[in-house]
Every structure is written in C-alpha cells, then in structure tokens.
Tab-separated table of C-alpha atoms in Angstrom:
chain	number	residue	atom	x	y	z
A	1	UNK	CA	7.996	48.418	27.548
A	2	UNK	CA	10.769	47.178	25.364
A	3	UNK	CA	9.536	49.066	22.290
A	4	UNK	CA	12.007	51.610	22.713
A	5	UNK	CA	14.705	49.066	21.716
A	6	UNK	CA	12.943	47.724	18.592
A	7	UNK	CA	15.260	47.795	15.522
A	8	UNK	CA	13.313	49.678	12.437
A	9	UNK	CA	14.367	46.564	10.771
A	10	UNK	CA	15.711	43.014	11.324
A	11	UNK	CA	17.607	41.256	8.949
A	12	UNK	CA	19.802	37.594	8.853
A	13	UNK	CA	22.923	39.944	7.464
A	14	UNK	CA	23.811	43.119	6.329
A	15	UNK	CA	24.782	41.264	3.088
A	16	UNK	CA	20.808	40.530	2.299
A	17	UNK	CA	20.084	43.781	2.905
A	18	UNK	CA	18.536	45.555	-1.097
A	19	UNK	CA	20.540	48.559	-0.734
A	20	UNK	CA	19.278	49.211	-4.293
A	21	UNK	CA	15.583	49.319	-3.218
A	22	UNK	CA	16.743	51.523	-0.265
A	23	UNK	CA	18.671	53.937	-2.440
A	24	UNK	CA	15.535	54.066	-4.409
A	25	UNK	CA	13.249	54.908	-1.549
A	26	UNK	CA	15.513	58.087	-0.973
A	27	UNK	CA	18.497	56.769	1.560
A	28	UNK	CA	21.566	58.144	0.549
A	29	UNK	CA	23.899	58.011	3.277
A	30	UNK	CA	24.667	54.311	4.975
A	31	UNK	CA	26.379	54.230	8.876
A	32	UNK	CA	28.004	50.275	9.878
A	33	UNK	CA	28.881	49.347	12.943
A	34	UNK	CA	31.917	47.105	12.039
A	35	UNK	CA	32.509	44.077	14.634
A	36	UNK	CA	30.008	41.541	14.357
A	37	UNK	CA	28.061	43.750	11.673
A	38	UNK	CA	30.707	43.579	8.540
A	39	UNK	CA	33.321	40.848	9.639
A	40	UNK	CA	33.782	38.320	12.887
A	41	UNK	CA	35.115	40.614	16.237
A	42	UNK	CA	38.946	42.016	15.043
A	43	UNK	CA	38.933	40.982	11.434
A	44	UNK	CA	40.377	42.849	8.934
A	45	UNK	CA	38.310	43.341	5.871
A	46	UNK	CA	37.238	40.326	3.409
A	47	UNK	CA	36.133	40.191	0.150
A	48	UNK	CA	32.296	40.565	1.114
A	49	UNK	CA	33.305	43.684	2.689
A	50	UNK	CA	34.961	45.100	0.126
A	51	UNK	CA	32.249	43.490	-2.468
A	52	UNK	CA	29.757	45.705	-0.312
A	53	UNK	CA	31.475	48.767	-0.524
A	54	UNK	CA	32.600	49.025	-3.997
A	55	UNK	CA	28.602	48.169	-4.898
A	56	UNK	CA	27.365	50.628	-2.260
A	57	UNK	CA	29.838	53.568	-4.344
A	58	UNK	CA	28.340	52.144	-7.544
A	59	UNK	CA	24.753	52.806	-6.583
A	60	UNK	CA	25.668	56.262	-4.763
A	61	UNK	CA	25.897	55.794	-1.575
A	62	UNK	CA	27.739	57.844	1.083
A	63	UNK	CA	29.393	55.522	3.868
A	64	UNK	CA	30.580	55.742	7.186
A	65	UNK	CA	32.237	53.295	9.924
A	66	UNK	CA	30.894	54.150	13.596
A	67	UNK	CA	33.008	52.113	16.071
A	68	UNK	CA	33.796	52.149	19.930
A	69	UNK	CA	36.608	50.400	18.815
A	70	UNK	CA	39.853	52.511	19.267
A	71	UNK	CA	41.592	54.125	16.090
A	72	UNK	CA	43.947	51.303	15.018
A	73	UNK	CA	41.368	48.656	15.024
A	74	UNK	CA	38.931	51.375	12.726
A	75	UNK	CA	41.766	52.052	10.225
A	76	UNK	CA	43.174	48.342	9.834
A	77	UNK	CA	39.661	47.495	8.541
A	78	UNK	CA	39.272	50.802	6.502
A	79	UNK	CA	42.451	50.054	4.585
A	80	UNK	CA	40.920	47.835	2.001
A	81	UNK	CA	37.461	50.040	2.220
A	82	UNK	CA	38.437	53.813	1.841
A	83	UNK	CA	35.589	55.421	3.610
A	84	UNK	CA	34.524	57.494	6.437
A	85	UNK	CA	35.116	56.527	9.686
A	86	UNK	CA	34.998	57.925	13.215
A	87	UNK	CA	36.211	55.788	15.881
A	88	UNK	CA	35.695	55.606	19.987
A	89	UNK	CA	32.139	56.733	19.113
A	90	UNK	CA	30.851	56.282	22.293
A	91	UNK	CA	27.436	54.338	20.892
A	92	UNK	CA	24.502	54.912	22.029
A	93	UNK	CA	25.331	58.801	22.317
A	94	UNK	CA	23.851	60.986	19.784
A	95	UNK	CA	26.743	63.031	18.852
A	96	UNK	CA	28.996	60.742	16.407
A	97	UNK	CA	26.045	59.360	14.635
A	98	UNK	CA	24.725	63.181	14.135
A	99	UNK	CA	28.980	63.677	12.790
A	100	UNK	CA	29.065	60.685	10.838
A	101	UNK	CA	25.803	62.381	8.801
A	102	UNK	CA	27.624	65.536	8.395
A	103	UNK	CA	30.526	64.015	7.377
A	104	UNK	CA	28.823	62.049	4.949
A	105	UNK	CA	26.484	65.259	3.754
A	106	UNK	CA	23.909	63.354	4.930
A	107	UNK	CA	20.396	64.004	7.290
A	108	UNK	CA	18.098	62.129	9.948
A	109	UNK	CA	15.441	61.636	6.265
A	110	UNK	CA	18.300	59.967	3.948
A	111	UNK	CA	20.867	58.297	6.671
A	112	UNK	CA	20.395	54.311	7.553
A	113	UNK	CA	22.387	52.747	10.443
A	114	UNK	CA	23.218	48.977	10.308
A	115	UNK	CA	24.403	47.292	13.387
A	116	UNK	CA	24.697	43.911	15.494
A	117	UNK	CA	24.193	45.114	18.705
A	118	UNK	CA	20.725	46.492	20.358
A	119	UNK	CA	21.615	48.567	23.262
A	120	UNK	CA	24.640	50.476	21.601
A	121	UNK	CA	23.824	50.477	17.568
A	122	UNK	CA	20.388	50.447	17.549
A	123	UNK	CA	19.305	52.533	20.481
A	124	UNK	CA	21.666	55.022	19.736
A	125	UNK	CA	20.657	55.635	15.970
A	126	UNK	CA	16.857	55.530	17.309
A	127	UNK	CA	17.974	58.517	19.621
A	128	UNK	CA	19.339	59.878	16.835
A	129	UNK	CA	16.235	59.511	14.331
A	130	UNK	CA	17.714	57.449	11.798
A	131	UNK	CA	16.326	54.531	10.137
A	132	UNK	CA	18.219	51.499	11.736
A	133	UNK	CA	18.537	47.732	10.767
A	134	UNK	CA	19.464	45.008	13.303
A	135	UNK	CA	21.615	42.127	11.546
A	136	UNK	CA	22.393	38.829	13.219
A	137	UNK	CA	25.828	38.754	14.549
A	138	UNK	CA	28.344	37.271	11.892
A	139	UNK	CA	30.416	34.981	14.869
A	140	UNK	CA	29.438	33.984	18.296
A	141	UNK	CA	32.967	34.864	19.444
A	142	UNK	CA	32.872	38.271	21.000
A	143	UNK	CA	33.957	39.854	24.141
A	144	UNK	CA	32.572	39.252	27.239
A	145	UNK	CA	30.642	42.901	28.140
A	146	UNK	CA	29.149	41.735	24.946
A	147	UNK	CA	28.709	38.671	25.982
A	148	UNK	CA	26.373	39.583	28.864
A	149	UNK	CA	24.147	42.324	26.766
A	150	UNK	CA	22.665	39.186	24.629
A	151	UNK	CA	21.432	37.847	27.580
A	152	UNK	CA	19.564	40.963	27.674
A	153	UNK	CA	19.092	41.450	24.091
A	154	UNK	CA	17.636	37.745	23.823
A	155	UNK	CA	15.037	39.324	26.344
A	156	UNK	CA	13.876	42.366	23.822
A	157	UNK	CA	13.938	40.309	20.877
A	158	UNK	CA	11.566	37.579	22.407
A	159	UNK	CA	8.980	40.224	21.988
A	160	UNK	CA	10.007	42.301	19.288
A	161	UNK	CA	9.455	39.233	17.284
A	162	UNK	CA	6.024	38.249	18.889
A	163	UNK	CA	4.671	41.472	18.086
A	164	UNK	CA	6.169	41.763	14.821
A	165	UNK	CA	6.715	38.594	13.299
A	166	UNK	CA	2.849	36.978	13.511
C-alpha cells in the first residue's frame, strides 16, 4: 500500500552518500532538494556544502538545486555553490525534475534525486523515473506544513523499514 512512497534508497545524510561509486555505476547528473537535505531550513551555504559540490565537479558530476522555495531563498544558497537551480518547483510534479535533467544534459538512466522529504522529493522523482535517495533531515526545526507530513511520513517509513531493513 505504501510502496509507492518507498525511497530507492535511505541514507543517515546526503554527506555519506559514495557519489564516487555512483558516478561509477553510470549516474552523471545529481538533483538536491536544499532545506533539510544540504543545510538546516533557511541556511545559507556551509562549508560541507560547498565541500560537496566542489568534489561532486571533481568527479564529473552535473548538479542541480530543485526547491519550492521562492527565488531569493534558491540564489542566497547558490551563491557560494554556482550551479543549476530552478526554484518554486512545485515538487512532486513531474515537470521541473524532467527541466532540471535537461538543464543538466542529463536522462531518467543517469539522473539521481536526493531529498529530505517523502511526499514532495521522493514521490515526485519516483513519478519522474529517477533513482531517488531519502536522507534524514539535517534539523528538527522546520515549518509547520512540514511539520504535519512527518507525522505521515513516520507512518510509511514504519514499513518501508520492516520490509526492507530485516
């Protein structure tokens, strides 16, 4: 029943995650949800961030931000990163996910997603066809229409991890 919502992957932080080993597998292209996924809720970016993307150029990567977030928030964090970005993406909807791979020269084969959040990340890159990877949130703090989707999220990954964590 919940399987629909079941991340590809699920990982403690996208700073665990072997982009190395990925890039070798065939991934080129790399889409990150930014709140919650790269820094706390409204943070500009800090030297992890900017460790990650600097090492993500160095294997080869392509990169793109995918936010709901509106245009000011997107571009403060950007400033120390310097790469794609589309903002008010409207997540779960297909159509910015499918523009952040053309923008990136990417495809559904060679594009992962990384994201905090199951119902807008997540679902919307599995709509999409792209490989995605669930990371813990970074902070608790977030706002509160967030707020009430872990309740919900808590629910799905009760049994995602009972049927894949045995």
């Amino acid at each position: 029943m919940f399987d629909r919502f079941f991340p590809d992957a699920y990982m403690a932080s996208t700073y665990v995650i072997p982009f190395e080993k990925l890039y070798e597998e065939g991934y080129k292209g790399v889409i990150f949800d930014i709140d919650n996924t790269l820094v706390p809720h409204g943070a500009p970016a800090d030297d992890r961030a900017k460790k990650l993307f600097a090492r993500l150029k160095r294997i080869g990567f392509s990169s793109c931000l995918l936010s709901n977030n509106q245009e000011p928030r997107v571009k403060m964090f950007n400033e120390e990163i310097q790469t794609n970005y589309l903002y008010n993406a409207h997540k779960p909807s297909r159509k910015n996910y499918e523009k952040a791979m053309e923008v990136m020269g990417t495809d559904k084969s060679n594009t992962l997603f990384v994201g905090d959040q199951l119902f807008t990340d997540v679902w919307g890159a599995k709509r999409t066809g792209i490989r995605n990877i669930l990371v813990k949130p970074i902070h608790p703090k977030e706002e509160i229409q967030i707020v009430l989707k872990r309740y919900l999220e808590r629910i799905v990954l009760y049994f995602y991890k009972k049927k894949h964590m045995k």
